[in-house]
mmCIF file of C-alpha atoms in Angstrom:
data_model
loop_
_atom_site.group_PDB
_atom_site.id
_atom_site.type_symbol
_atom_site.label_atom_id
_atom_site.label_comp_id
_atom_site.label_asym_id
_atom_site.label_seq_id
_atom_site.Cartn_x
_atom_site.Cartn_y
_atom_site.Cartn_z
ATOM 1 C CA UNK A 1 0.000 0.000 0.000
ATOM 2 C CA UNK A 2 1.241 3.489 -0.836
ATOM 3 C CA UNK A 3 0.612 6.497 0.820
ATOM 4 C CA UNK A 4 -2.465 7.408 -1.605
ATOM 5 C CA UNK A 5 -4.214 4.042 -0.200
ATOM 6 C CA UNK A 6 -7.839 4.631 0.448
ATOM 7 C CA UNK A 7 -8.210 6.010 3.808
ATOM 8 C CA UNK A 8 -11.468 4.115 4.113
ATOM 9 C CA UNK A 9 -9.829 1.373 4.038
ATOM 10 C CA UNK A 10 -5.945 1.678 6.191
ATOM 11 C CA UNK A 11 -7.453 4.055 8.420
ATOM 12 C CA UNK A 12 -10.315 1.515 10.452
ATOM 13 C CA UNK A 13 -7.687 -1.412 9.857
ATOM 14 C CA UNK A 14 -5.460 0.191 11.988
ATOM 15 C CA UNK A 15 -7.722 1.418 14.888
ATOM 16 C CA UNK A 16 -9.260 -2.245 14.980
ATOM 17 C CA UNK A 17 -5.908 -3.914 15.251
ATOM 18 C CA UNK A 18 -5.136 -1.288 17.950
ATOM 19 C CA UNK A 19 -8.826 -2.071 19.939
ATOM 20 C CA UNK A 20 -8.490 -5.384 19.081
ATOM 21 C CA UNK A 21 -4.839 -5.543 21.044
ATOM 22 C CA UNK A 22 -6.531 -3.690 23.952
ATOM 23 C CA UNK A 23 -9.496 -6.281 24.259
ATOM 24 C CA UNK A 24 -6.584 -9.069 24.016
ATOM 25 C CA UNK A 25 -3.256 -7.811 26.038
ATOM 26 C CA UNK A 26 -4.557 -5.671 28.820
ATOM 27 C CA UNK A 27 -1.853 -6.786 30.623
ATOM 28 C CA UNK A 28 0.196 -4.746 28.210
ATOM 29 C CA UNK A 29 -0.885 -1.831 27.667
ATOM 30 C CA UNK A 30 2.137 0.089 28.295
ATOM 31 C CA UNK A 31 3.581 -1.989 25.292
ATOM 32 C CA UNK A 32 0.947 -0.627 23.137
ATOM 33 C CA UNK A 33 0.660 2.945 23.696
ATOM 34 C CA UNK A 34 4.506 3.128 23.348
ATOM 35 C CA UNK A 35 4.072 0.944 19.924
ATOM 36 C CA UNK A 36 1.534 3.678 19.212
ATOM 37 C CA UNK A 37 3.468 6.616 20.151
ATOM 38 C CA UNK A 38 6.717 5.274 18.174
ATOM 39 C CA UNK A 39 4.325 4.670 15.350
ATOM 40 C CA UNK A 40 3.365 8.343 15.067
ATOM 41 C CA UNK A 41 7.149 9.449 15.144
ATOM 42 C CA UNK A 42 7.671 7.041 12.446
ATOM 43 C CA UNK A 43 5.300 8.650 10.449
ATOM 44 C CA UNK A 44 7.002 12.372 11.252
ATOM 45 C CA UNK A 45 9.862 11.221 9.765
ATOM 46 C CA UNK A 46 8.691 9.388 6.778
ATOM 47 C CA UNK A 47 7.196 12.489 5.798
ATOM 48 C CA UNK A 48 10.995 14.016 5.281
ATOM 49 C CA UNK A 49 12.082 10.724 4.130
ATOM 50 C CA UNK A 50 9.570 8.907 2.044
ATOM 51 C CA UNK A 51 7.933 11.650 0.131
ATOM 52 C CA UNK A 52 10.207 14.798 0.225
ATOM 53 C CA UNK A 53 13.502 12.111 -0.083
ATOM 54 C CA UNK A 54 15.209 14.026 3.090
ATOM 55 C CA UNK A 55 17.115 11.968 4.677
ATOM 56 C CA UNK A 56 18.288 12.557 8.021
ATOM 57 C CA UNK A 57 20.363 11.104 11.066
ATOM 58 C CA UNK A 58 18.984 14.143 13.560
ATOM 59 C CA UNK A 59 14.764 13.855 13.664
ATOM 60 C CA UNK A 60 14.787 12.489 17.323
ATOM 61 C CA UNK A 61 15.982 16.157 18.321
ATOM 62 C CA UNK A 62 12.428 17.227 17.337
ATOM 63 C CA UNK A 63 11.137 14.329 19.236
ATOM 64 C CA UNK A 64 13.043 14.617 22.652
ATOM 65 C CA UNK A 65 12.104 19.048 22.914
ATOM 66 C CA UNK A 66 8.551 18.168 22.409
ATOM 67 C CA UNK A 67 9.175 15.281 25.721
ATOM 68 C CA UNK A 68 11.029 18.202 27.396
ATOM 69 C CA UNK A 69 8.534 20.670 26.712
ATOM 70 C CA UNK A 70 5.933 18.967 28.505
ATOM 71 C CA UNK A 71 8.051 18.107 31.138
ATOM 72 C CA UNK A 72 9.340 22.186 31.895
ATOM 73 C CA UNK A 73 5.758 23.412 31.493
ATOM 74 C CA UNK A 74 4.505 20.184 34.294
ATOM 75 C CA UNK A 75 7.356 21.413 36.440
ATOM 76 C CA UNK A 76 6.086 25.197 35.828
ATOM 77 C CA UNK A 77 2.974 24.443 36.534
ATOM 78 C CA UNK A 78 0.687 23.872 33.089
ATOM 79 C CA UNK A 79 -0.529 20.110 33.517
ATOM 80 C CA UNK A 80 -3.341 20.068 31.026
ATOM 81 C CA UNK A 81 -2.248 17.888 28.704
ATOM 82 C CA UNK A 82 -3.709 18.934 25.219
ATOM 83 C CA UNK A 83 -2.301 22.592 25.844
ATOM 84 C CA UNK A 84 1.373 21.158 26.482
ATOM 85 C CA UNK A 85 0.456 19.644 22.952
ATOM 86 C CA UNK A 86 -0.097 22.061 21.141
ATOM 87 C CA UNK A 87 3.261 23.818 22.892
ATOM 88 C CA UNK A 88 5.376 20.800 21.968
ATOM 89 C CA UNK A 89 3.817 20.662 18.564
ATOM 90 C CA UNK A 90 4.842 25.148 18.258
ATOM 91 C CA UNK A 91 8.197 24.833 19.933
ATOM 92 C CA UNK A 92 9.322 21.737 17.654
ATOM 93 C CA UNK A 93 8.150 23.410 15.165
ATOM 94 C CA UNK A 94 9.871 26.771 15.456
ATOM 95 C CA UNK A 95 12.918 24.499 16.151
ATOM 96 C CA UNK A 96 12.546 22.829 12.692
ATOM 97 C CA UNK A 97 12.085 25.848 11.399
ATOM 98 C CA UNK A 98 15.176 27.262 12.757
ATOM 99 C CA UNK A 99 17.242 24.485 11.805
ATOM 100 C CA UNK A 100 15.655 23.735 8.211
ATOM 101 C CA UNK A 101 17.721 26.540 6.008
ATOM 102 C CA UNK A 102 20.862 24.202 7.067
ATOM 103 C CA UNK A 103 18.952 21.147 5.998
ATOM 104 C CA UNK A 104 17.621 21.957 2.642
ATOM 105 C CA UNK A 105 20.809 22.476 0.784
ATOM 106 C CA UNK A 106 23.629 20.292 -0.422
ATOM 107 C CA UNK A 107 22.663 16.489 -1.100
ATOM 108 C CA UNK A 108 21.954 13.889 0.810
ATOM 109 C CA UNK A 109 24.999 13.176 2.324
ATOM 110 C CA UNK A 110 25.039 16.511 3.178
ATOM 111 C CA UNK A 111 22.202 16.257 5.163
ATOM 112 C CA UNK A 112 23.451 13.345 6.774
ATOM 113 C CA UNK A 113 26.536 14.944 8.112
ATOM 114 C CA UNK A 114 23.803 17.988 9.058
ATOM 115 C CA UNK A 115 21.675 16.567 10.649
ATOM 116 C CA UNK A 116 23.946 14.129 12.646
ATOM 117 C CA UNK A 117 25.639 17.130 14.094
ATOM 118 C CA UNK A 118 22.659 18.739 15.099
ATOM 119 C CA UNK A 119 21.625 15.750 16.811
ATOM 120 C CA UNK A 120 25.132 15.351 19.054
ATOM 121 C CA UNK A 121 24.818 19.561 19.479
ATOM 122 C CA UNK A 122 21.204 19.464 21.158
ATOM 123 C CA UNK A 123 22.385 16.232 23.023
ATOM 124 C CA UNK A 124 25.087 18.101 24.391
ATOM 125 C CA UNK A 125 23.369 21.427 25.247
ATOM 126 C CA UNK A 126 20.669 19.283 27.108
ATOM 127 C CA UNK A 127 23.268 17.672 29.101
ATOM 128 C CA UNK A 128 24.605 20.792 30.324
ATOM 129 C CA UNK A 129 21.430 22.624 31.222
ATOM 130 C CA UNK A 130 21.105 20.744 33.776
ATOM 131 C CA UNK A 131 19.080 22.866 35.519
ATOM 132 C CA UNK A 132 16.216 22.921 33.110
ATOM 133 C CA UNK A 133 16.560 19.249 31.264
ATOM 134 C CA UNK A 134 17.484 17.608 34.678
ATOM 135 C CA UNK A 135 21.192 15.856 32.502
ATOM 136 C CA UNK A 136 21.704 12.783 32.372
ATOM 137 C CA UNK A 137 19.356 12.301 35.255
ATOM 138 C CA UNK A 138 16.169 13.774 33.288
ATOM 139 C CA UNK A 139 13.128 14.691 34.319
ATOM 140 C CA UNK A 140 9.888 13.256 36.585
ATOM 141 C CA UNK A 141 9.459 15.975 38.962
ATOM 142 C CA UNK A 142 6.940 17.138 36.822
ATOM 143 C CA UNK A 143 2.682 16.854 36.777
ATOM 144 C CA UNK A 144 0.724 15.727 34.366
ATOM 145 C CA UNK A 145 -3.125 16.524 34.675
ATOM 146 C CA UNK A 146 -6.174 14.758 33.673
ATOM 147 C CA UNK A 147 -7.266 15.041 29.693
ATOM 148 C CA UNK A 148 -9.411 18.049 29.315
ATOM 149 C CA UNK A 149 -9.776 17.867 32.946
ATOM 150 C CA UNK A 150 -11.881 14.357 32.376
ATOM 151 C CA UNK A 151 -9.680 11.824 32.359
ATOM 152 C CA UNK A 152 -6.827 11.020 34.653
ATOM 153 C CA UNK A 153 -3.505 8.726 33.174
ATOM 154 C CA UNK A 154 -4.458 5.785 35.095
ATOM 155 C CA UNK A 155 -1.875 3.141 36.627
ATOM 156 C CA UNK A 156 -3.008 -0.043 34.371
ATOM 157 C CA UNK A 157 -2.403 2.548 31.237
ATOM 158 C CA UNK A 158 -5.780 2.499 29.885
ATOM 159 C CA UNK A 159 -5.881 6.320 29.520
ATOM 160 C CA UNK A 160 -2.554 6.599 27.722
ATOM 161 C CA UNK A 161 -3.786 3.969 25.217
ATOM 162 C CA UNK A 162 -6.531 5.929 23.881
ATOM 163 C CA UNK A 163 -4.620 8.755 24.316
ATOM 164 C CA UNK A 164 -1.920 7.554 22.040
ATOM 165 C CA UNK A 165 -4.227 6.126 19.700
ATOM 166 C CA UNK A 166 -6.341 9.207 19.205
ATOM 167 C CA UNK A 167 -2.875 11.405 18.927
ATOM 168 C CA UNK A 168 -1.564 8.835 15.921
ATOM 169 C CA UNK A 169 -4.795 8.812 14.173
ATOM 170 C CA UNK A 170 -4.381 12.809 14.156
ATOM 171 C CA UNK A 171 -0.955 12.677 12.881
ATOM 172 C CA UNK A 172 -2.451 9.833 9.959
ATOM 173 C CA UNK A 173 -4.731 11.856 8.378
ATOM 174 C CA UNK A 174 -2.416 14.873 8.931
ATOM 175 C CA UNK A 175 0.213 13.155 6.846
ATOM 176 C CA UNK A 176 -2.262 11.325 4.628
ATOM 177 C CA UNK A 177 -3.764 14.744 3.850
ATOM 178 C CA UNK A 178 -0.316 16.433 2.694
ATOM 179 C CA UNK A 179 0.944 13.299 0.917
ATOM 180 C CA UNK A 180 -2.418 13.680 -1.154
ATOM 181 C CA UNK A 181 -2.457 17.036 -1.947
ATOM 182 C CA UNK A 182 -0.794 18.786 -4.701
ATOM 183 C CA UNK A 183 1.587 19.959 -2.456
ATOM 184 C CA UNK A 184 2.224 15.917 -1.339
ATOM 185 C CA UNK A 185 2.449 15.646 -5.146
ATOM 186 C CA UNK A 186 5.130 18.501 -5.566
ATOM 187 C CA UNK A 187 7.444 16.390 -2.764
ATOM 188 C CA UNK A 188 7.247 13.406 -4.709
ATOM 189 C CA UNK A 189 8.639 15.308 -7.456
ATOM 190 C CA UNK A 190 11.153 16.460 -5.591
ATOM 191 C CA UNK A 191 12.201 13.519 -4.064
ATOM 192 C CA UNK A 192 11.967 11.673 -7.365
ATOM 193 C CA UNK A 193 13.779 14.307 -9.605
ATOM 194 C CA UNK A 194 14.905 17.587 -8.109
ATOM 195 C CA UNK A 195 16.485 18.827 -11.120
ATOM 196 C CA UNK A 196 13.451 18.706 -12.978
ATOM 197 C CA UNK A 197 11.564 20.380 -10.249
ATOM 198 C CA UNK A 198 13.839 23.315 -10.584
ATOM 199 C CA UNK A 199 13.638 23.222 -14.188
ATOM 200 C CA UNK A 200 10.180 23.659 -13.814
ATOM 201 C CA UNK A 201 10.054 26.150 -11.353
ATOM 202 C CA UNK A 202 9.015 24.813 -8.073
ATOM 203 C CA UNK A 203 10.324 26.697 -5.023
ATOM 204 C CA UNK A 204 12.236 23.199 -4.184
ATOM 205 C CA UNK A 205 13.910 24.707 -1.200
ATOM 206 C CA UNK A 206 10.758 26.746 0.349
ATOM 207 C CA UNK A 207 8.566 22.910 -0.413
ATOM 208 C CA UNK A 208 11.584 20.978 1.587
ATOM 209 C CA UNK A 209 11.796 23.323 4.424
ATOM 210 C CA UNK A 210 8.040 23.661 4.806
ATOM 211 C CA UNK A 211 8.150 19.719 4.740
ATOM 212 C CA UNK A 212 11.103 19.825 7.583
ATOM 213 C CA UNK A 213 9.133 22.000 9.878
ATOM 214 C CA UNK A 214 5.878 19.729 9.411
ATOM 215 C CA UNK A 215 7.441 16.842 10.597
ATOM 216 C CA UNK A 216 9.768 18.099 13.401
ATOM 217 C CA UNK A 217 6.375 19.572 14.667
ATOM 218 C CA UNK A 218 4.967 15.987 14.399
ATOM 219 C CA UNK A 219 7.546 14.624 16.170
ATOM 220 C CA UNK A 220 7.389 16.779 18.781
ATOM 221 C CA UNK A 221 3.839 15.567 19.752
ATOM 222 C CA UNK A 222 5.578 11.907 19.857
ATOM 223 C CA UNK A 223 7.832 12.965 22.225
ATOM 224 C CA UNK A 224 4.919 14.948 24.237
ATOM 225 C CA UNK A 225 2.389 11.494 24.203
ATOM 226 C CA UNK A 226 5.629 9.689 25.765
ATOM 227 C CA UNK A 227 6.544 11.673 28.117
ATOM 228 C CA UNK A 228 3.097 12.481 29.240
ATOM 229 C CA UNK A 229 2.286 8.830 30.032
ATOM 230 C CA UNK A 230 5.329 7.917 31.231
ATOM 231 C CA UNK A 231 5.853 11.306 33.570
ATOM 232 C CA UNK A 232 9.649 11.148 32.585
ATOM 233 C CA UNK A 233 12.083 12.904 29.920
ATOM 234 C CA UNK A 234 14.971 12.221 29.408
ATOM 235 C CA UNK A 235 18.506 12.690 26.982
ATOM 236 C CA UNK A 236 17.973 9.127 25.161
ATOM 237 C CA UNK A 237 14.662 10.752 23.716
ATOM 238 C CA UNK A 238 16.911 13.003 21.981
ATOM 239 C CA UNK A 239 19.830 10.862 20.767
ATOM 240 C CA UNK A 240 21.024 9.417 17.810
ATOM 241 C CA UNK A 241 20.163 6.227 18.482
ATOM 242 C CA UNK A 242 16.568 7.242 18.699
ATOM 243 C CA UNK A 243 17.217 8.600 15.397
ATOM 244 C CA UNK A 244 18.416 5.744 13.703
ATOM 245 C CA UNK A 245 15.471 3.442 14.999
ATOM 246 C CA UNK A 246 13.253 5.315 13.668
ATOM 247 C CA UNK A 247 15.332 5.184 10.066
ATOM 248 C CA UNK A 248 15.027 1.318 10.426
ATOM 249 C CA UNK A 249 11.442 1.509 11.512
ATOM 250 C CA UNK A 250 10.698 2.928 8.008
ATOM 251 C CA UNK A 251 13.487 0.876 6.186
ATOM 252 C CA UNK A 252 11.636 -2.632 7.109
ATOM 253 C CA UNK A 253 7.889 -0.744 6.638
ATOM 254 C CA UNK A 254 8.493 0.573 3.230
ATOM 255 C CA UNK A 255 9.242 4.429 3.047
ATOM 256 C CA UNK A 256 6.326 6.642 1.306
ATOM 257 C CA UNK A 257 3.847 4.444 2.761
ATOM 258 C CA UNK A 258 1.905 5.307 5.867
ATOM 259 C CA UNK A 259 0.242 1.767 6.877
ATOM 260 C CA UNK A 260 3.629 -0.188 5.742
ATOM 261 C CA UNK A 261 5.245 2.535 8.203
ATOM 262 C CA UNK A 262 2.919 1.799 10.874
ATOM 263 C CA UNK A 263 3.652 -1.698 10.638
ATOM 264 C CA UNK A 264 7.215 -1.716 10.503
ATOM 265 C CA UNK A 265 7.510 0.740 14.053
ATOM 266 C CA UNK A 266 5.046 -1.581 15.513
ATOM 267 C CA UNK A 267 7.192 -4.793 14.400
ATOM 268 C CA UNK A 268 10.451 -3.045 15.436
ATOM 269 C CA UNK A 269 8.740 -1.923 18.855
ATOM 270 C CA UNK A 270 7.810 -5.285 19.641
ATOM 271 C CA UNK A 271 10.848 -7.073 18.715
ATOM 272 C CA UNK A 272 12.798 -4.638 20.736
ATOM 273 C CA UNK A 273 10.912 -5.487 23.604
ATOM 274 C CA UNK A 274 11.135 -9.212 22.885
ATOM 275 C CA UNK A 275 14.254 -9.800 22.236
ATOM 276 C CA UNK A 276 15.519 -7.318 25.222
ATOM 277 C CA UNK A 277 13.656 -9.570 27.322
ATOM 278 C CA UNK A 278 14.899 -12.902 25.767
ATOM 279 C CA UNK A 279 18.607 -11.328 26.252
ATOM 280 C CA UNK A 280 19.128 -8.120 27.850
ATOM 281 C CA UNK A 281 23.103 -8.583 26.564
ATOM 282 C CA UNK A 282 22.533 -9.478 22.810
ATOM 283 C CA UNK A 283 19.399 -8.405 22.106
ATOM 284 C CA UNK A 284 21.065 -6.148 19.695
ATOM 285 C CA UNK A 285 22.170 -8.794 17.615
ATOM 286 C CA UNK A 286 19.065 -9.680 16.368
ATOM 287 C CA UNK A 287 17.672 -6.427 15.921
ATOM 288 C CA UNK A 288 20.904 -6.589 13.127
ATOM 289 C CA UNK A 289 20.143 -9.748 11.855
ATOM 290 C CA UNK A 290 16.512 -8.562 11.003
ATOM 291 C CA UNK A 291 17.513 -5.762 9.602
ATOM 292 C CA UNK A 292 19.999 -7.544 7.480
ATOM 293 C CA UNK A 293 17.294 -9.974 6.411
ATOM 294 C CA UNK A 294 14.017 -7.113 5.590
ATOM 295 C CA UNK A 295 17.155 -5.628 2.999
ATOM 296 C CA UNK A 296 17.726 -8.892 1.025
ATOM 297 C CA UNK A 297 14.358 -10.552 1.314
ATOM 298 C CA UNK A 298 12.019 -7.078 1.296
ATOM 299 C CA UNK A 299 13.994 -4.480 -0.277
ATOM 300 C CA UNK A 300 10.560 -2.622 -0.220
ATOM 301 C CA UNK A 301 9.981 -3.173 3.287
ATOM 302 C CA UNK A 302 6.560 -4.503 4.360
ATOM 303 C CA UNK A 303 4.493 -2.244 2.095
ATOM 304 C CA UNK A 304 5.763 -4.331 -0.977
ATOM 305 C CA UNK A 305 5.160 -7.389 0.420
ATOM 306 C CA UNK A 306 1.499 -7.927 -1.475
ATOM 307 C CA UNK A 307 3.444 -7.134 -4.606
ATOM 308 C CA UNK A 308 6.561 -9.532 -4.179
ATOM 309 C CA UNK A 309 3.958 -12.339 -3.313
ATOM 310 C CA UNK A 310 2.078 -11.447 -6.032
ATOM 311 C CA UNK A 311 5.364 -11.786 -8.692
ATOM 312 C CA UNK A 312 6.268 -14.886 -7.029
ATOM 313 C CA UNK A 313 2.874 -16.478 -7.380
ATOM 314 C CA UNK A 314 2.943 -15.672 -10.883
ATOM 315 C CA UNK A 315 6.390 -17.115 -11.772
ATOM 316 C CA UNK A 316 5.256 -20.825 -10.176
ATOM 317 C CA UNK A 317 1.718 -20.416 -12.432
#
C-alpha cells in the first residue's frame, strides 16, 4: 500500500488492530501505547524521508524538545495535557524551522553529516542545562493533569492507550492529507527528480523546508504522548540512536507508505521489547540480523510485500 491508499480502508484497519490488542493484552498496555506513540514518530519522519527524499540522522531532536517541553511546562505548573500539545507541537516546530535553512541544501549526504551534528549539538546542550533538562538524570518531577480535565492517566495505562491512539490517528490523516495534496504531489517530485523540479520552477527549497518544519512539529507531539504517560524525559529521547530506529522503523515498513510505516515501528517496537527480554546482553544482535534480512528478502519493506507475493505467485503459475 502506498501512501495514496484509500483512507477508508488503512485508516479503520489500523484502529481495529489497535482495539483489538486492547481487548486481548490488557496486561500490556504500556507496550501498546509506546508501539503507538513510536508509530506516530515514524510517520514524522517518513514524511521528510519517504515523500520529500530528506534523509536525516537528527529527527529524534524534534522528538526529545517536544518530551522536554511537557516536562518544563509540568514542572512550571501547566498540567493540562492537550495545551502542552499544542506547545510541543509550536516549539518543535519553530525548532525545525530554525534548523531547516541548514537542511535543505547540499545532497543527501550533506544532510546526513547535518543533521547528525545537530543531533550530538542538542544532546550536548541538554546535558549541560542541567538545571532545566534535569542531565543525564532527566526529568519526573513534573505533573501531568487529567485530559481536558476528564480523564486522569491511570496506573493499568488504559488512559494513555486511547490517548496515544487518538494522537496517531491525528498525525495519519495529517500526513495522509499532505501526501495527497498537490503539495504531497510537488514532494514526490522532488524527491523523485529535483532537477526537474527546478527546471520547472518549483520553489524546491521553500517545499523541503516547509516539509522539515511539518514533521519536526509531528515529532514533537511523539515525544509529548511519551513523556506524558510515562511522567519522565529524558537525553535518550533526543539521541542518535533514537534517530536511527526510527530510520530502520521505516526501512523494514516501506518508506512513502503510511500503513507499511505503521507496521514496521510496531514490528520493530515489539521485537525490541522481545528480544531485550529474551537477552538483555545481545538483544542487539538480532535487531541486526533482522535488519539484514528485511534488505535482502524485502527491499521494499513490508508495504511491498502484497506485490513480491504477487510476482512470485505468478512465476510458479
Amino acid at each position: 500500500m502506498t501512501a495514496s491508499c484509500p483512507l477508508h480502508l488503512a485508516l479503520p484497519s489500523l484502529v481495529g488492530a489497535a482495539l483489538a490488542a486492547y481487548l486481548l493484552f490488557p496486561d500490556h498496555l504500556g507496550l501498546i501505547a509506546s508501539i503507538l506513540i513510536v508509530a506516530t514518530f515514524a510517520l514524522s519522519y517518513d514524511l521528510l524521508q519517504g515523500h520529500a527524499g530528506i534523509v536525516s540522522l537528527g529527527h529524534a531532536v524534534f522528538f526529545g524538545i517536544g518530551a522536554y517541553t511537557v516536562a518544563v511546562l509540568g514542572g512550571a505548573g501547566i498540567t493540562e495535557p492537550l495545551a502542552t500539545l499544542l506547545a510541543a507541537l509550536a516549539v518543535s516546530g519553530a525548532l525545525a524551522g530554525l534548523v531547516a535553512r541548514i537542511v535543505v541544501v547540499g545532497n543527501d549526504f550533506t544532510r546526513l553529516l547535518v543533521t547528525l551534528g545537530v543531533c550530538f549539538l542538542f544532546h550536548e546542550i541538554a546535558n549541560q542545562m542541567h538545571w532545566l533538562t534535569g542531565g543525564a538524570d532527566g526529568l519526573s518531577a513534573f505533573t501531568v493533569g487529567p485530559i481536558a480535565g476528564l480523564f486522569a492517566f491511570d496506573f493499568r495505562g488504559r488512559t494513555a492507550f486511547f490517548y496515544a491512539l487518538a494522537v496517531l490517528v491525528l498525525v495519519y490523516l495529517a500526513v495522509w492529507r499532505i501526501t495527497t495534496s498537490p503539495f504531497g504531489l510537488a514532494l514526490r517530485g522532488i524527491r523523485e527528480n529535483t532537477r526537474r523540479m527546478h527546471a520547472v520552477g518549483a520553489p524546491v527549497a521553500r517545499h523541503m523546508a516547509a516539509t522539515y518544519v511539518l514533521a519536526g512539529g509531528m515529532a514533537g507531539m511523539a515525544g509529548a504522548v511519551l513523556a506524558q504517560t510515562s511522567n519522565f524525559a529524558s537525553l535518550d529521547m533526543l539521541g542518535f540512536e533514537r534517530s536511527a530506529e526510527v530510520v530502520m522503523m521505516t526501512a523494514i515498513g516501506g518508506t512513502g507508505s503510511i500503513p507499511g510505516v505503521i507496521l514496521g515501528a510496531s514490528l520493530f517496537t515489539w521485537l525490541k521489547d522481545a528480544l531485550s527480554a529474551f537477552s538483555p546482553k545481545y538483544w542487539h544482535l538480532g535487531i541486526g540480523l533482522v535488519l539484514m534480512a528485511s534488505v535482502f528478502v524485502l527491499p521494499d519493506g513490508l508495504a511491498g510485500l502484497p506485490a513480491r507475493l504477487g510476482r512470485l505467485m505468478r512465476r510458479a503459475s
